[in-house]
Coordinates of C-alpha atoms and ligand atoms in Angstrom, one line a residue:
S1 CA 44.7 6.8 110.0
I2 CA 46.8 6.8 106.9
N3 CA 50.4 7.9 107.2
Y4 CA 51.2 9.5 103.9
D5 CA 54.9 10.0 104.7
K6 CA 55.2 6.3 105.2
I7 CA 53.6 5.6 101.8
K8 CA 55.9 8.1 100.1
E9 CA 58.9 6.4 101.7
A10 CA 57.8 2.9 100.7
A11 CA 56.8 4.1 97.2
A12 CA 60.3 5.5 96.6
Y13 CA 61.6 1.9 96.4
H14 CA 59.0 1.1 93.7
P15 CA 59.4 3.9 91.2
K16 CA 57.1 4.1 88.2
P17 CA 59.1 3.7 84.9
Q18 CA 59.0 6.8 82.6
D19 CA 56.9 6.8 79.5
I20 CA 54.6 4.0 80.3
N21 CA 50.9 4.4 80.4
Y22 CA 49.2 1.6 82.3
T23 CA 45.5 0.7 82.0
Y24 CA 43.4 -1.6 84.3
G25 CA 41.6 -3.5 81.5
T26 CA 39.4 -6.6 81.1
A27 CA 41.9 -8.7 82.9
G28 CA 43.4 -6.1 85.3
F29 CA 46.9 -5.0 84.6
R30 CA 48.8 -7.4 82.4
M31 CA 52.2 -7.1 80.6
K32 CA 55.9 -8.0 80.7
A33 CA 56.6 -8.9 84.3
D34 CA 59.5 -6.5 84.6
L35 CA 57.2 -3.5 84.1
L36 CA 54.9 -4.4 86.9
D37 CA 56.8 -3.6 90.2
S38 CA 55.4 -0.2 90.7
V39 CA 52.0 -1.2 89.5
I40 CA 51.7 -4.0 92.0
F41 CA 52.9 -1.9 94.9
R42 CA 50.0 0.5 94.0
V43 CA 47.4 -2.2 93.6
G44 CA 48.2 -3.1 97.2
I45 CA 47.3 0.4 98.2
L46 CA 44.1 0.4 96.2
A47 CA 43.0 -2.9 97.8
V48 CA 43.5 -1.5 101.2
L49 CA 41.4 1.6 100.3
R50 CA 38.7 -0.7 98.9
S51 CA 38.6 -2.8 102.1
K52 CA 38.4 0.3 104.2
K53 CA 35.6 1.6 102.0
L54 CA 33.7 -1.7 102.3
D55 CA 33.7 -1.8 106.1
S56 CA 36.9 -3.9 106.4
K57 CA 35.6 -6.7 104.1
T58 CA 38.4 -8.9 102.8
I59 CA 39.6 -8.0 99.3
G60 CA 41.4 -10.5 97.1
I61 CA 44.5 -9.9 94.9
M62 CA 45.6 -12.4 92.3
I63 CA 49.0 -12.2 90.6
T64 CA 48.8 -14.0 87.3
A65 CA 48.8 -13.5 83.5
S66 CA 46.6 -16.5 82.8
H67 CA 47.4 -17.9 79.3
N68 CA 49.9 -15.2 78.4
P69 CA 53.6 -16.2 77.8
E70 CA 55.6 -17.0 80.9
H71 CA 57.5 -13.7 80.9
D72 CA 54.3 -11.8 81.3
N73 CA 52.5 -11.3 84.6
G74 CA 49.5 -9.3 85.8
V75 CA 47.4 -8.5 88.7
K76 CA 43.7 -8.1 89.4
L77 CA 41.5 -7.3 92.4
V78 CA 38.6 -9.4 93.7
D79 CA 35.7 -7.9 95.4
P80 CA 34.2 -9.4 98.6
Y81 CA 31.8 -11.9 97.1
G82 CA 34.5 -13.2 94.7
E83 CA 33.4 -11.0 91.8
M84 CA 35.7 -8.8 89.7
L85 CA 36.5 -5.3 91.1
E86 CA 33.6 -2.9 90.7
Q87 CA 34.0 -1.1 87.4
S88 CA 34.0 2.4 88.8
W89 CA 37.2 1.5 90.7
E90 CA 39.1 0.4 87.7
N91 CA 39.7 4.0 87.0
Y92 CA 41.3 4.5 90.3
A93 CA 43.6 1.6 89.6
T94 CA 44.7 3.2 86.4
Q95 CA 45.2 6.6 88.1
L96 CA 47.3 5.2 90.9
A97 CA 49.4 3.2 88.4
N98 CA 50.1 6.3 86.3
A99 CA 51.1 8.7 89.1
Q100 CA 54.6 9.6 88.1
T101 CA 56.1 10.8 91.4
E102 CA 55.5 9.9 95.1
D103 CA 53.8 13.2 95.6
E104 CA 51.4 12.6 92.7
L105 CA 50.7 9.2 94.1
V106 CA 49.7 10.6 97.5
D107 CA 47.5 13.1 95.8
V108 CA 45.6 10.4 93.9
I109 CA 45.2 8.4 97.2
K110 CA 43.9 11.5 99.0
Q111 CA 41.4 12.0 96.1
I112 CA 40.2 8.5 96.3
V113 CA 39.7 8.8 100.0
S114 CA 37.8 12.0 99.8
N115 CA 35.7 11.0 96.7
N116 CA 34.5 7.9 98.5
D117 CA 34.3 9.2 102.0
I118 CA 36.7 6.6 103.2
D119 CA 37.2 6.3 106.9
E120 CA 41.0 6.2 107.2
S121 CA 40.9 4.6 110.6
K122 CA 39.0 1.5 109.5
P123 CA 41.1 -1.7 109.5
A124 CA 41.7 -3.4 106.1
N125 CA 41.7 -7.1 105.3
I126 CA 43.5 -8.6 102.3
V127 CA 44.1 -12.0 100.9
Y128 CA 46.5 -12.6 98.0
A129 CA 47.7 -15.5 95.8
R130 CA 49.9 -16.0 92.8
D131 CA 50.3 -18.5 90.0
T132 CA 53.5 -20.4 89.2
R133 CA 55.3 -17.8 87.1
P134 CA 59.0 -17.2 88.0
S135 CA 58.3 -13.5 88.4
G136 CA 55.7 -14.1 91.1
P137 CA 57.7 -14.0 94.3
A138 CA 59.4 -10.6 93.5
L139 CA 56.0 -9.1 92.6
V140 CA 54.5 -10.4 95.8
S141 CA 57.2 -8.6 97.8
A142 CA 56.3 -5.4 96.0
L143 CA 52.7 -6.0 96.8
V144 CA 53.4 -6.6 100.5
D145 CA 55.4 -3.4 100.6
G146 CA 52.3 -1.6 99.3
L147 CA 50.0 -3.3 101.7
K148 CA 52.2 -2.7 104.7
S149 CA 52.6 1.0 103.9
L150 CA 48.9 1.2 105.0
N151 CA 48.9 -1.2 107.9
S152 CA 46.5 -3.8 106.6
K153 CA 45.9 -7.3 107.9
I154 CA 47.3 -9.6 105.2
I155 CA 46.8 -13.3 104.5
D156 CA 49.3 -14.9 102.1
F157 CA 47.3 -17.7 100.3
G158 CA 50.4 -18.9 98.5
V159 CA 50.5 -20.4 95.0
K160 CA 46.9 -21.0 93.9
T161 CA 44.6 -21.1 90.8
T162 CA 42.8 -17.8 90.2
P163 CA 39.4 -19.4 91.0
Q164 CA 40.7 -20.7 94.3
L165 CA 41.6 -17.1 95.3
H166 CA 38.1 -16.0 94.3
Y167 CA 36.6 -18.8 96.3
V168 CA 38.6 -18.0 99.5
T169 CA 37.8 -14.3 99.2
R170 CA 34.1 -15.0 99.3
C171 CA 34.5 -17.6 102.1
Y172 CA 36.2 -15.1 104.4
N173 CA 33.4 -12.5 103.9
V174 CA 30.4 -14.7 104.4
Q175 CA 31.8 -17.1 107.0
G176 CA 29.1 -18.0 109.6
T177 CA 26.3 -16.1 107.8
E178 CA 23.4 -17.7 106.0
D179 CA 25.4 -17.3 102.8
D180 CA 28.3 -19.4 104.1
Y181 CA 30.4 -20.6 101.2
G182 CA 32.7 -23.1 102.8
E183 CA 36.0 -23.2 104.7
P184 CA 38.4 -20.4 103.7
T185 CA 41.2 -22.9 103.0
E186 CA 42.5 -24.8 100.0
E187 CA 41.5 -28.0 101.8
G188 CA 38.0 -26.6 102.3
Y189 CA 37.8 -26.0 98.6
Y190 CA 38.7 -29.6 97.7
K191 CA 36.4 -31.0 100.3
K192 CA 33.5 -29.0 99.1
L193 CA 34.0 -29.9 95.4
A194 CA 34.8 -33.6 96.0
T195 CA 31.9 -34.2 98.3
A196 CA 29.5 -32.6 95.8
F197 CA 30.9 -34.5 92.8
R198 CA 30.6 -37.9 94.6
K199 CA 26.9 -37.0 95.4
V200 CA 26.1 -36.2 91.7
V201 CA 27.7 -39.3 90.3
E202 CA 26.8 -41.8 93.0
G203 CA 25.5 -45.1 91.6
K204 CA 26.5 -44.4 88.0
S205 CA 29.4 -46.2 86.3
R206 CA 32.6 -44.3 86.2
L207 CA 33.7 -43.0 82.8
T208 CA 37.0 -43.8 81.0
P209 CA 40.0 -41.6 82.1
I210 CA 40.0 -37.9 81.4
H211 CA 43.3 -36.8 79.9
I212 CA 44.1 -33.3 81.2
D213 CA 46.6 -30.9 79.7
A214 CA 47.4 -28.5 82.6
A215 CA 49.4 -26.0 80.5
N216 CA 52.4 -26.7 82.7
G217 CA 50.7 -24.4 85.2
V218 CA 49.2 -24.2 88.7
G219 CA 46.3 -26.3 87.6
A220 CA 48.6 -29.4 87.5
P221 CA 49.3 -29.8 91.3
K222 CA 45.9 -28.5 92.2
M223 CA 44.1 -31.0 90.0
K224 CA 46.1 -33.8 91.5
E225 CA 45.1 -32.7 94.9
L226 CA 41.5 -32.5 93.9
A227 CA 41.6 -35.9 92.3
K228 CA 43.0 -37.4 95.6
H229 CA 40.0 -36.0 97.5
I230 CA 37.6 -37.4 95.0
G231 CA 39.0 -40.9 94.8
D232 CA 39.9 -43.2 91.8
E233 CA 36.6 -45.0 92.1
Y234 CA 34.8 -41.9 90.9
L235 CA 37.2 -40.1 88.6
E236 CA 40.3 -41.2 86.8
A237 CA 42.4 -38.1 85.9
V238 CA 45.5 -38.5 83.8
L239 CA 47.7 -35.4 83.5
V240 CA 50.0 -34.2 80.8
N241 CA 51.8 -30.9 80.6
D242 CA 52.0 -31.0 84.4
D243 CA 55.6 -29.7 84.7
Y244 CA 55.0 -26.4 86.4
T245 CA 58.6 -26.0 87.7
T246 CA 60.7 -26.1 84.6
Q247 CA 61.1 -22.6 83.2
G248 CA 59.8 -21.8 79.8
K249 CA 57.1 -24.4 79.7
L250 CA 54.1 -22.5 81.0
N251 CA 51.4 -22.2 78.3
Y252 CA 54.0 -23.1 75.6
Q253 CA 52.2 -24.9 72.8
C254 CA 49.7 -26.2 75.2
G255 CA 46.7 -25.1 77.4
A256 CA 43.1 -24.1 76.7
D257 CA 44.0 -20.9 74.8
F258 CA 46.4 -22.7 72.5
V259 CA 44.0 -25.5 71.8
K260 CA 41.0 -23.2 71.1
T261 CA 43.0 -20.8 68.9
S262 CA 45.0 -23.2 66.9
Q263 CA 42.2 -25.9 66.9
R264 CA 44.6 -28.7 67.4
L265 CA 46.0 -31.0 70.1
P266 CA 48.4 -29.5 72.6
F267 CA 52.0 -30.5 72.5
G268 CA 52.6 -33.6 74.5
S269 CA 49.1 -35.0 74.1
K270 CA 49.0 -38.6 72.8
I271 CA 45.3 -39.2 72.7
K272 CA 43.8 -41.5 70.2
H273 CA 40.3 -42.2 68.9
G274 CA 38.0 -43.0 71.8
D275 CA 40.0 -41.1 74.4
R276 CA 38.6 -38.1 76.3
A277 CA 40.7 -35.0 76.9
A278 CA 40.6 -31.4 78.3
S279 CA 42.9 -28.5 78.6
F280 CA 43.2 -25.9 81.3
D281 CA 44.8 -22.5 80.9
G282 CA 47.8 -21.2 82.9
D283 CA 45.8 -20.1 86.0
A284 CA 43.1 -22.8 85.6
D285 CA 40.1 -20.5 85.1
R286 CA 39.3 -21.8 81.6
I287 CA 38.7 -25.3 80.2
V288 CA 38.0 -26.8 76.8
Y289 CA 37.3 -30.5 75.9
Y290 CA 38.3 -32.3 72.8
Y291 CA 38.7 -35.8 71.1
V292 CA 39.9 -37.2 67.8
D293 CA 37.3 -38.8 65.5
E294 CA 37.5 -42.1 63.6
D295 CA 39.2 -40.4 60.7
N296 CA 41.7 -38.7 63.1
T297 CA 40.2 -35.2 62.9
F298 CA 40.5 -33.0 65.9
K299 CA 37.1 -32.2 67.5
L300 CA 36.8 -29.3 69.9
L301 CA 34.2 -28.9 72.6
D302 CA 34.6 -25.3 73.7
G303 CA 32.8 -23.0 76.1
D304 CA 29.7 -22.9 73.9
K305 CA 29.4 -26.7 74.0
I306 CA 29.8 -26.7 77.8
A307 CA 27.1 -24.1 78.1
G308 CA 24.8 -26.3 76.1
L309 CA 25.6 -29.4 78.1
A310 CA 25.3 -27.7 81.4
G311 CA 22.2 -25.7 80.5
G312 CA 20.4 -28.9 79.1
F313 CA 21.2 -30.9 82.2
I314 CA 20.1 -28.2 84.7
I315 CA 16.9 -27.6 82.8
D316 CA 16.1 -31.3 82.9
L317 CA 16.8 -31.5 86.6
V318 CA 14.6 -28.4 87.3
K319 CA 11.7 -29.9 85.3
T320 CA 12.1 -33.3 86.9
A321 CA 12.3 -31.8 90.3
G322 CA 9.0 -30.0 89.6
L323 CA 10.5 -26.5 90.3
E324 CA 8.7 -24.8 87.4
G325 CA 9.0 -21.3 89.0
I326 CA 12.8 -21.3 88.4
N327 CA 13.9 -19.9 85.1
V328 CA 17.2 -20.8 83.4
G329 CA 19.0 -18.6 80.9
V330 CA 22.3 -18.7 79.1
V331 CA 24.7 -15.7 78.5
Q332 CA 27.1 -15.6 75.6
T333 CA 29.4 -13.1 73.8
A334 CA 29.6 -12.3 70.1
Y335 CA 32.3 -15.1 69.9
A336 CA 29.7 -17.8 70.5
N337 CA 29.3 -20.0 67.5
G338 CA 26.1 -19.2 65.6
S339 CA 25.1 -22.8 65.7
S340 CA 25.3 -22.8 69.5
T341 CA 23.0 -19.8 69.8
T342 CA 20.5 -21.4 67.3
Y343 CA 20.6 -24.7 69.3
L344 CA 20.0 -23.0 72.6
E345 CA 17.2 -20.8 71.4
K346 CA 15.5 -23.0 68.9
V347 CA 16.1 -26.6 70.1
M348 CA 16.4 -26.1 73.9
N349 CA 14.1 -23.1 74.0
V350 CA 16.3 -21.3 76.5
P351 CA 16.6 -17.5 76.6
V352 CA 20.0 -16.4 75.4
S353 CA 21.6 -13.0 76.1
C354 CA 24.6 -11.6 74.3
V355 CA 27.0 -9.2 76.2
P356 CA 30.4 -7.6 75.5
T357 CA 33.5 -9.8 76.1
G358 CA 34.9 -10.1 79.6
V359 CA 33.8 -12.0 82.6
K360 CA 32.3 -9.1 84.5
H361 CA 29.8 -8.5 81.7
L362 CA 28.7 -12.1 81.5
H363 CA 28.6 -12.5 85.3
H364 CA 26.3 -9.5 85.8
E365 CA 23.9 -10.6 83.0
A366 CA 23.8 -14.1 84.4
E367 CA 22.7 -12.7 87.7
K368 CA 19.4 -11.7 86.1
Y369 CA 18.2 -15.3 85.8
D370 CA 17.2 -17.6 88.6
I371 CA 19.9 -19.9 87.2
G372 CA 22.2 -18.2 84.8
V373 CA 24.7 -20.2 82.8
Y374 CA 27.5 -18.1 81.3
F375 CA 30.3 -19.2 79.1
E376 CA 32.7 -17.5 76.7
A377 CA 33.6 -19.6 73.7
N378 CA 37.2 -19.6 75.0
G379 CA 36.1 -21.9 77.9
H380 CA 35.7 -19.4 80.7
G381 CA 32.4 -19.7 82.5
T382 CA 30.2 -20.9 85.3
V383 CA 26.6 -21.1 86.6
L384 CA 25.1 -18.7 89.0
F385 CA 22.2 -19.6 91.3
S386 CA 20.2 -16.7 92.6
K387 CA 19.1 -16.4 96.2
K388 CA 15.7 -17.4 95.2
A389 CA 16.9 -20.4 93.3
L390 CA 19.1 -21.5 96.2
K391 CA 16.2 -21.1 98.7
T392 CA 13.9 -23.1 96.5
I393 CA 16.4 -25.8 95.8
H394 CA 17.3 -26.2 99.5
S395 CA 13.7 -26.2 100.8
A396 CA 12.1 -28.3 98.1
E397 CA 11.2 -31.8 99.3
G398 CA 9.7 -33.6 96.3
Q399 CA 6.9 -36.1 96.2
T400 CA 8.3 -39.0 94.1
A401 CA 11.6 -40.7 94.3
E402 CA 12.5 -39.2 90.9
Q403 CA 11.7 -35.7 92.2
K404 CA 13.7 -36.2 95.3
E405 CA 16.7 -37.4 93.3
A406 CA 16.6 -34.4 91.0
I407 CA 16.5 -32.1 94.0
E408 CA 19.4 -33.8 95.6
K409 CA 21.4 -33.4 92.4
L410 CA 20.6 -29.8 92.1
R411 CA 21.7 -29.2 95.6
A412 CA 25.0 -30.9 95.0
L413 CA 25.5 -28.8 91.9
T414 CA 25.2 -25.6 93.9
D415 CA 28.3 -26.8 95.8
L416 CA 30.1 -28.4 92.9
I417 CA 30.0 -25.2 90.8
N418 CA 32.3 -22.4 91.8
Q419 CA 29.8 -19.5 91.5
T420 CA 32.4 -16.8 92.0
V421 CA 34.1 -17.1 88.6
G422 CA 34.9 -19.6 85.8
D423 CA 37.0 -22.4 87.3
A424 CA 38.6 -25.1 85.2
L425 CA 38.7 -27.6 88.1
S426 CA 35.0 -27.1 89.1
D427 CA 33.9 -26.9 85.4
L428 CA 35.8 -30.2 84.7
L429 CA 33.9 -31.8 87.5
L430 CA 30.6 -30.3 86.3
V431 CA 31.1 -31.7 82.8
E432 CA 32.3 -35.1 84.1
A433 CA 29.3 -35.3 86.4
I434 CA 26.9 -34.6 83.6
L435 CA 28.5 -37.0 81.2
T436 CA 28.6 -39.7 83.9
N437 CA 24.9 -39.2 84.6
R438 CA 24.0 -39.3 80.9
Q439 CA 26.7 -42.0 80.2
W440 CA 27.7 -40.0 77.1
S441 CA 30.9 -40.1 75.2
L442 CA 32.4 -36.8 74.0
K443 CA 31.1 -37.7 70.6
Q444 CA 27.5 -38.1 71.9
W445 CA 27.8 -34.7 73.6
D446 CA 29.2 -33.2 70.4
Q447 CA 26.2 -34.3 68.4
A448 CA 23.9 -31.7 69.8
Y449 CA 24.9 -29.4 66.9
S450 CA 27.8 -28.8 64.5
D451 CA 29.9 -25.6 64.9
L452 CA 30.0 -23.3 61.9
P453 CA 33.5 -23.0 60.6
N454 CA 35.0 -19.9 62.2
R455 CA 38.2 -17.9 62.1
L456 CA 39.7 -15.3 64.5
V457 CA 42.3 -13.0 63.0
K458 CA 44.5 -10.4 64.8
V459 CA 45.1 -7.1 63.0
V460 CA 47.8 -4.8 64.1
V461 CA 46.6 -1.2 63.6
E462 CA 48.1 2.2 64.3
N463 CA 45.5 3.1 67.0
R464 CA 42.9 0.5 68.1
H465 CA 41.1 3.0 70.2
I466 CA 39.4 4.5 67.1
F467 CA 37.3 1.3 66.8
K468 CA 34.1 1.9 68.7
T469 CA 31.5 -0.9 69.0
T470 CA 27.8 -1.3 69.9
D471 CA 25.3 -4.1 70.2
A472 CA 27.5 -6.3 72.5
E473 CA 30.4 -5.6 70.2
R474 CA 28.6 -7.0 67.1
K475 CA 28.6 -3.7 65.2
L476 CA 31.1 -0.9 64.7
L477 CA 30.0 2.7 65.3
E478 CA 33.3 4.1 64.3
P479 CA 35.3 4.5 62.1
T480 CA 32.2 5.7 60.2
G481 CA 31.2 3.7 57.1
L482 CA 33.2 0.7 58.0
Q483 CA 30.3 -1.4 59.3
E484 CA 28.4 -0.8 56.1
Q485 CA 31.3 -2.2 54.1
I486 CA 31.5 -5.2 56.4
N487 CA 27.8 -5.8 56.0
E488 CA 28.1 -5.8 52.3
L489 CA 30.8 -8.4 52.5
I490 CA 28.8 -10.6 54.9
S491 CA 25.8 -10.6 52.7
K492 CA 27.7 -12.5 50.0
Y493 CA 28.3 -15.6 52.3
K494 CA 25.9 -18.3 53.3
N495 CA 25.4 -18.2 57.1
G496 CA 28.0 -15.4 57.1
R497 CA 28.6 -13.5 60.3
S498 CA 31.6 -11.3 61.1
F499 CA 32.5 -8.5 63.6
V500 CA 35.4 -6.3 64.5
R501 CA 36.4 -5.2 68.0
P502 CA 39.5 -3.7 69.7
S503 CA 41.1 -6.2 72.1
G504 CA 41.0 -5.4 75.8
T505 CA 44.2 -7.2 76.5
E506 CA 46.5 -6.8 73.5
D507 CA 47.4 -3.9 71.2
V508 CA 45.4 -5.3 68.3
V509 CA 42.0 -5.4 66.7
R510 CA 40.3 -8.8 66.5
V511 CA 38.3 -9.9 63.5
Y512 CA 35.9 -12.8 63.9
A513 CA 34.1 -14.6 61.0
E514 CA 32.0 -17.6 60.5
A515 CA 30.3 -19.0 57.4
A516 CA 28.9 -22.2 55.9
T517 CA 32.2 -23.6 54.8
R518 CA 35.8 -23.4 55.9
E519 CA 36.8 -21.7 52.6
E520 CA 34.0 -19.1 52.7
C521 CA 34.7 -18.4 56.4
D522 CA 38.5 -17.9 55.8
E523 CA 37.8 -15.7 52.8
L524 CA 35.3 -13.6 54.8
A525 CA 37.7 -13.2 57.7
Y526 CA 40.6 -12.1 55.5
K527 CA 38.4 -9.7 53.5
V528 CA 37.1 -8.1 56.6
A529 CA 40.6 -7.9 58.0
G530 CA 41.6 -6.2 54.8
L531 CA 39.0 -3.5 55.4
V532 CA 40.3 -2.9 59.0
Y533 CA 44.0 -2.7 58.1
Ligands
16G1 C1 40.3 -11.5 79.5 C2 38.9 -11.8 80.0 C3 38.3 -12.9 79.2 C4 38.2 -12.4 77.8 C5 39.5 -12.0 77.2 C6 39.3 -11.2 75.9 C7 38.4 -11.8 82.4 C8 38.7 -12.4 83.7 N1 39.1 -12.3 81.4 O1 41.2 -12.5 79.5 O2 37.0 -13.1 79.7 O3 37.7 -13.4 76.9 O4 40.1 -11.0 78.1 O5 40.5 -10.7 75.5 O6 37.6 -11.0 82.2 P1 40.6 -9.6 74.3 O7 39.8 -8.4 74.8 O8 42.0 -9.4 74.1 O9 39.9 -10.3 73.1
ZN2 ZN1 43.0 -17.7 82.8

């Protein structure tokens, strides 16, 4: 059982700084790395409790701050099937992190144990990984101190992408069952994806090279490894911003978040008209595509475009395969471009749901469909196949050669897609596989619809917590009266849409606007920002 004196002793080496209030938010804990030592120690403790609670299932821990600056870091917990930590436990994470003294810490632990009827004697299993940040190794040792203070069985998965950690967590928990998800190794991950990719593109001509900006992060070495497993004859990947060892380069003027936010090429990219390019973020769980047009304008293919491409391809395969009983739906957030929603609903006739920002919300909504495609505009997303869909796809036989081929491709897609979480490597292969099958250029893909001009503005306010939203963050409930003022502004713009929400990861309020023209959109964004300020 739990030795509380041992915990106190270990915790004394990882004191909580005074005057800091930590919150486990949308992306776990995330902030300047030098404030995280005590937090990570305590996250280790929470992971052990979670594993004990879930009958010794393996819990994953990822140390990363994704697209944030290099000096930041963060940590999040991964539940047994590779999903985000169950929401009701986020509160425990926050409570543990904020316990000021060792005695308070032990009190919180005891409370979690008793609230959840945790059997203290159950063994605990943990797997952890980190990205390439220089602060990673020191934080890992704080984590290990936390884990060891409770005698858990620990697997160090090393330097990995966030989605690889999600993958391996699921693999450990379903190994040898009918839900087997692959070998719980990095090698197993590459083999699974590479084999599936070759199956989907077999017999089609290879596309021109894909230029990948890896944000100088962990996606660089991992993409190279994946490409080796796939082979040049199927995919030609050319990397830029692949220097993950020089300090100061991670996410600096490059990566998916930079490209999406600034709507321009990353530093270091030399693509010309006709080239195909994509950017990962710092932990390789987001991807956006882009190209430059004849007249040298930058064209972005973001998460909404990927959802349209993937949704369209999967719907076609399901129809061709004759699997009419399988429904396909798409899940978006308020940030989805209005044109993408119209395209999905009106042209493709797909049901679309809108949920609040954050992967856990999208993921859960997508589980309601037989095949649920979810993407945030920022490039984070994946496709979920329900048990029913998997069973149907794996047992279908097909009458005609065409049907058989469609079924084979659907089967391969269930392996190609990392169903635990959005995965830049897996999503890249998904997009490349679809474009190869369709023999489409990025421009042809882009022609499905044109994005409405849009603008995202950050507003620094005194207290962002007074902003309360409803309707999947599309409307403000509080401060009272503000939404009416915003509505009045919106009504003056053609195709105008705007909403205000407090950020879950930064101390700011975000204002989003779109309208028929760039000028109108910018004007709307700044006027709404003016109301918020
Ligand atoms: C986190 C979320 C991401 C979301 C972003 C919004 C996860 C794993 N990540 O990075 O999905 O788009 O937060 O940030 O849930 P914001 O609340 O600051 O706008
Ligand atoms: Zn990320």
